[in-house]
Amino acid sequence: EVLLRMHSVGICGSDVHYWQHGRIGDFVVKEPMVLGHEASGTVVKVGSGVTHLKPGDRVAIEPGVPREVDDFCKGGRYNLSPTIFFCATPPDNGNLCRFYKHNASYCYKLPDNVTFEEGALIEPLSVGIHACKRGRVTLGSKVFVSGSGPIGLVNVIVAKMMGAAAVVVADLSASRLQKAKEVGADFTIQVKNETPQEMASKVESVLGCMPEITVECTGVQACIQAGIYATRSGGTLVLVGLGPEMVTVPIVNAAVREVDIRGIFRYCNTWPVAIALLASKRINIKPLVTHRFPLEKALEAFETTKRGEGVKVMLKCDPTDQNP
C-alpha cells in the first residue's frame, strides 16, 4: 500500500446521488462514508513491498481494486470481480480527504507533463475508453453519443481518437452541446420533445447514414429506445448511463436487426492507456474542468454539481498545514 496526500478530486454524479439519496441500486449507504473516486495525489509513504513508487511521486488513482484473484481477474476483467473494493461505493470509503491509503498497484505514476487535474480526470476518461472499446469504435466509424454530460464528452473525445469519422451528440442543454463541439463532436442535436423514432431519424439525417455504434450515456428510457432505433442493423448499442432497474425497450427491433446491446461496468486496464494519451498530447481533456473549489468548500462544490452547472467540478485538497 501507499499513503497519499490528495491533490485533485473530481465530483461525479454518483457521489451526488449517494449524498442525496443514500443509495444506487443495491449499493446502500448504511453508515458515514467518504465520497470521491476521481483522484490524484502525491505519495507520502510506501509499504515495504512497494518498488515502483517512492515518496514525492505524483500519481493517478484507479479506484477499483480486486480483493482476490478470482476467475475475472485471471481473465483480465477484474472490474467484474464480485468482491472488488471501489472508492465511494458502500461500504468502501472514497478519497475526498487530505490523506488516503490505497493499493500501490492501482496508483499510476504521472509523467511531469500531465497535471494533477488530468490525473483525476483519467477516471471519467476511462469510462469512455472502456465504452468505445466495448462498442468496437474503429477507423471510419459513425458514432451517436446520447447525452453530453462529462461521460458523453469523454466518449466523444475517445471515439474521435479511436478513428471515428463522424460523431453526433444529442442533449437537452445547448451549453453542453457547445462543450461537445469544443471537444470534437462533428454534429449536435438539441433534444426537444421528439419521439424515440423521430430522434433516430434526426441522427440518421445529420450523419447521412445510421451510426454503427451508439453510446447511451443518460440511462433515460426514451433515450435507450432511441438508441436502438438509431443504430444501424448489425451495429452495437453500448449502455453506459444507468437509470431505473426496469426499462421498456423495443427488443424485437434490436433482435431482428442484429443490433448488439452491450453493457459496461466501470472499466479495466485503462489507466496506462490514458496516461500515454495524455503524456503524448494526443487528447486534451482539460476543457472538461469548469469549476474548482478548495476542500473547505466541498458542500458548495456538491451543490454546484447537483444544479448541473458547468461540466466537471474539481476539489483541491491543498494540505499545506497538515501531517499524516
XYZ file of C-alpha atoms in Angstrom:
324
model
C 0.000 0.000 0.000
C 0.914 3.660 -0.298
C -0.123 6.695 1.710
C -1.070 9.641 -0.469
C -1.511 13.321 0.133
C -4.515 14.068 -2.047
C -4.433 16.875 -4.579
C -7.348 16.914 -7.033
C -10.656 15.068 -6.677
C -13.456 15.345 -9.237
C -17.104 15.161 -8.245
C -19.130 12.516 -10.070
C -22.895 12.248 -10.499
C -22.774 9.077 -8.404
C -21.204 10.991 -5.483
C -24.088 13.467 -5.629
C -26.600 10.620 -5.880
C -25.255 8.890 -2.739
C -25.263 12.244 -0.931
C -28.867 12.974 -1.924
C -30.482 9.531 -1.933
C -28.201 7.301 0.141
C -28.208 4.505 -2.411
C -27.656 3.487 -6.025
C -29.442 0.236 -6.799
C -28.254 -2.428 -4.375
C -25.464 -0.222 -3.024
C -26.901 1.350 0.122
C -25.142 3.816 2.445
C -25.653 2.394 5.940
C -23.063 4.406 7.843
C -20.991 7.567 7.241
C -18.933 7.250 4.068
C -16.179 9.359 2.485
C -17.098 10.267 -1.105
C -14.782 10.772 -4.094
C -13.276 8.354 -6.611
C -11.771 10.563 -9.358
C -8.465 11.448 -7.805
C -4.774 12.184 -7.946
C -2.188 12.936 -5.280
C 1.411 12.686 -4.106
C 2.999 9.658 -2.485
C 3.972 10.357 1.143
C 4.930 6.873 2.365
C 5.238 3.467 0.703
C 4.740 -0.007 2.154
C 7.713 -2.372 2.428
C 6.844 -4.331 -0.711
C 6.352 -1.315 -2.987
C 9.111 -0.856 -5.567
C 7.559 1.154 -8.425
C 6.700 4.229 -6.353
C 8.592 6.451 -3.932
C 7.688 9.457 -1.734
C 7.206 12.558 -3.869
C 5.829 10.691 -6.901
C 2.679 12.196 -8.395
C 0.063 9.542 -9.104
C -3.398 8.957 -10.526
C -5.554 6.559 -8.524
C -7.607 3.760 -10.041
C -10.483 3.413 -7.534
C -11.399 -0.233 -8.206
C -9.115 -2.785 -6.547
C -9.886 -6.532 -6.644
C -9.768 -8.130 -3.209
C -8.936 -11.593 -4.538
C -7.525 -13.171 -7.681
C -10.691 -14.824 -8.952
C -11.610 -16.017 -12.462
C -12.489 -12.478 -13.560
C -9.041 -11.228 -12.539
C -7.375 -14.152 -14.274
C -9.302 -13.332 -17.424
C -8.255 -9.680 -17.339
C -11.721 -8.379 -16.461
C -11.100 -7.547 -12.827
C -13.819 -4.869 -12.867
C -16.376 -7.705 -12.816
C -14.939 -9.304 -9.685
C -17.881 -9.509 -7.225
C -15.739 -8.686 -4.186
C -13.913 -5.690 -5.701
C -13.099 -2.710 -3.478
C -14.309 0.534 -5.029
C -13.815 4.034 -3.648
C -17.061 5.657 -2.503
C -19.256 2.656 -3.189
C -20.790 1.489 0.095
C -19.337 0.226 2.346
C -15.960 1.329 0.889
C -14.723 4.843 1.670
C -13.612 7.168 -1.121
C -10.652 9.528 -1.353
C -12.115 13.010 -0.956
C -9.859 13.728 2.021
C -6.446 15.158 2.905
C -4.653 11.820 3.215
C -5.601 8.496 1.754
C -4.188 4.962 1.680
C -4.517 2.828 -1.475
C -3.187 -0.357 -3.058
C 0.093 0.619 -4.740
C -0.602 -1.475 -7.860
C -3.590 0.759 -8.597
C -1.623 4.009 -8.271
C -0.046 5.092 -11.551
C 2.883 7.473 -11.772
C 2.096 10.660 -13.698
C 4.681 11.993 -16.154
C 5.854 15.572 -15.482
C 3.753 16.959 -18.345
C 0.484 15.501 -17.032
C -1.200 17.654 -14.384
C -2.899 16.507 -11.171
C -6.231 17.596 -12.666
C -5.679 15.473 -15.745
C -4.701 12.638 -13.408
C -8.056 12.948 -11.632
C -9.872 13.112 -14.996
C -8.449 9.728 -16.018
C -11.290 8.109 -14.074
C -14.148 9.520 -16.204
C -11.919 9.269 -19.286
C -11.558 5.541 -18.543
C -15.318 5.098 -18.847
C -15.053 6.485 -22.391
C -12.111 4.242 -23.255
C -13.897 1.157 -21.933
C -17.226 2.026 -23.610
C -15.661 2.757 -27.011
C -13.664 -0.479 -26.821
C -16.833 -2.409 -25.962
C -18.592 -0.717 -28.885
C -15.651 -1.546 -31.192
C -15.199 2.013 -32.418
C -12.623 1.964 -35.204
C -11.265 3.792 -38.239
C -14.145 5.443 -40.088
C -16.876 4.586 -37.550
C -20.013 6.694 -37.421
C -20.985 7.165 -33.776
C -24.029 8.533 -31.961
C -23.383 9.672 -28.375
C -26.580 10.166 -26.393
C -26.041 12.657 -23.567
C -23.436 15.414 -23.298
C -22.500 15.374 -19.622
C -18.915 14.536 -18.598
C -19.303 10.882 -19.652
C -20.858 11.772 -23.009
C -17.982 14.197 -23.600
C -15.216 11.693 -22.811
C -16.888 9.265 -25.210
C -16.751 11.924 -27.928
C -13.047 12.519 -27.231
C -12.180 8.816 -27.198
C -14.322 7.901 -30.235
C -12.572 10.586 -32.290
C -9.195 9.413 -31.013
C -10.034 5.818 -31.987
C -10.708 6.876 -35.551
C -14.426 7.697 -35.706
C -15.127 9.623 -38.916
C -18.229 11.337 -37.546
C -19.668 11.734 -34.064
C -23.127 13.184 -33.396
C -24.169 14.148 -29.860
C -27.699 14.723 -28.555
C -28.643 16.513 -25.345
C -31.307 18.827 -23.902
C -28.782 21.517 -22.998
C -27.414 23.927 -25.600
C -24.409 24.798 -23.408
C -23.471 21.152 -23.002
C -23.745 20.623 -26.761
C -21.447 23.628 -27.236
C -18.932 21.829 -24.991
C -19.327 18.693 -27.134
C -18.429 20.750 -30.207
C -15.381 22.109 -28.349
C -14.067 18.617 -27.616
C -14.563 17.364 -31.171
C -18.184 16.427 -31.915
C -18.969 16.805 -35.618
C -22.717 17.307 -35.189
C -25.046 18.137 -32.321
C -28.783 17.723 -31.889
C -30.679 19.654 -29.231
C -33.409 17.359 -27.957
C -36.869 18.940 -27.725
C -39.793 16.530 -27.432
C -39.148 14.082 -30.256
C -40.376 10.502 -30.071
C -37.564 7.912 -29.983
C -38.214 7.119 -33.672
C -38.088 10.815 -34.594
C -34.814 11.110 -32.686
C -33.406 8.161 -34.616
C -34.259 9.744 -37.958
C -32.688 13.059 -36.875
C -29.479 11.201 -36.087
C -29.591 9.495 -39.481
C -30.220 12.735 -41.327
C -27.341 14.666 -39.721
C -24.881 11.768 -40.134
C -26.102 10.932 -43.633
C -26.465 7.313 -42.515
C -27.341 5.301 -39.426
C -24.470 5.062 -36.915
C -22.760 1.691 -36.485
C -22.280 2.462 -32.804
C -24.473 4.269 -30.291
C -23.121 5.112 -26.850
C -26.039 5.807 -24.492
C -24.908 7.934 -21.531
C -28.191 9.079 -19.966
C -29.971 5.949 -18.712
C -33.285 7.572 -19.685
C -35.812 5.086 -21.089
C -36.726 7.174 -24.164
C -33.024 7.643 -24.958
C -32.333 3.906 -24.762
C -35.276 3.325 -27.077
C -33.944 5.969 -29.481
C -30.534 4.286 -29.264
C -31.972 1.003 -30.506
C -33.916 2.632 -33.347
C -30.937 4.802 -34.343
C -28.295 2.078 -34.527
C -27.640 0.569 -37.935
C -28.538 -3.108 -38.411
C -25.614 -5.248 -37.312
C -24.297 -2.398 -35.161
C -23.782 -2.012 -31.430
C -25.565 -0.094 -28.680
C -23.404 0.453 -25.594
C -25.343 1.195 -22.405
C -23.276 3.456 -20.163
C -25.845 5.576 -18.326
C -27.764 3.860 -15.548
C -31.406 4.685 -14.902
C -34.298 2.669 -13.480
C -33.806 -1.049 -12.916
C -36.623 -1.967 -15.320
C -36.776 -0.291 -18.720
C -39.172 -0.956 -21.605
C -37.294 -1.229 -24.906
C -38.106 -2.282 -28.496
C -36.157 -5.511 -28.069
C -37.664 -7.213 -31.137
C -36.460 -4.332 -33.304
C -32.952 -4.846 -31.923
C -33.145 -8.623 -32.270
C -34.323 -8.833 -35.859
C -31.801 -6.214 -36.976
C -28.956 -7.909 -35.064
C -28.196 -4.815 -33.010
C -25.863 -5.930 -30.223
C -26.684 -4.423 -26.834
C -23.643 -4.290 -24.581
C -23.322 -3.022 -21.049
C -20.257 -1.641 -19.333
C -19.300 -1.766 -15.667
C -16.779 0.948 -14.937
C -13.535 -0.023 -16.749
C -10.410 -2.158 -16.545
C -6.842 -1.806 -17.819
C -7.392 1.798 -18.901
C -5.028 3.914 -16.746
C -1.791 3.127 -18.666
C -3.560 3.852 -21.978
C -5.000 7.138 -20.681
C -1.652 8.288 -19.260
C 0.083 7.515 -22.566
C -2.540 9.514 -24.483
C -2.274 12.484 -22.111
C 1.526 12.461 -21.982
C 1.761 12.388 -25.794
C -0.819 15.201 -26.043
C -2.926 13.066 -28.375
C -6.021 14.071 -26.428
C -6.982 17.188 -24.500
C -9.340 16.730 -21.552
C -8.526 19.999 -19.780
C -11.674 21.776 -21.105
C -13.825 19.402 -19.032
C -12.956 21.167 -15.760
C -15.173 24.239 -15.384
C -15.234 24.790 -11.599
C -12.631 24.497 -8.846
C -13.197 24.615 -5.087
C -10.944 24.143 -2.056
C -11.791 21.143 0.134
C -13.277 23.513 2.751
C -15.950 24.464 0.215
C -16.869 20.867 -0.641
C -20.556 21.461 0.103
C -20.646 24.376 -2.327
C -18.905 22.198 -4.910
C -21.504 19.445 -4.468
C -24.360 21.957 -4.729
C -22.845 23.270 -7.995
C -22.691 19.741 -9.423
C -26.222 18.996 -8.258
C -27.523 22.072 -10.090
C -25.856 20.809 -13.267
C -23.663 23.888 -13.653
C -20.593 23.646 -15.871
C -19.188 20.232 -16.685
C -16.679 18.817 -14.199
C -16.283 20.270 -10.707
C -12.854 19.688 -9.171
C -11.976 19.865 -5.478
C -8.482 20.876 -4.382
C -7.294 19.131 -1.234
C -4.399 21.503 -0.569
C -2.847 20.085 2.593
C -0.250 22.779 3.314
C -0.563 22.643 7.087
C -1.491 19.003 7.580
C 0.597 15.991 8.567
C -0.386 12.372 8.038
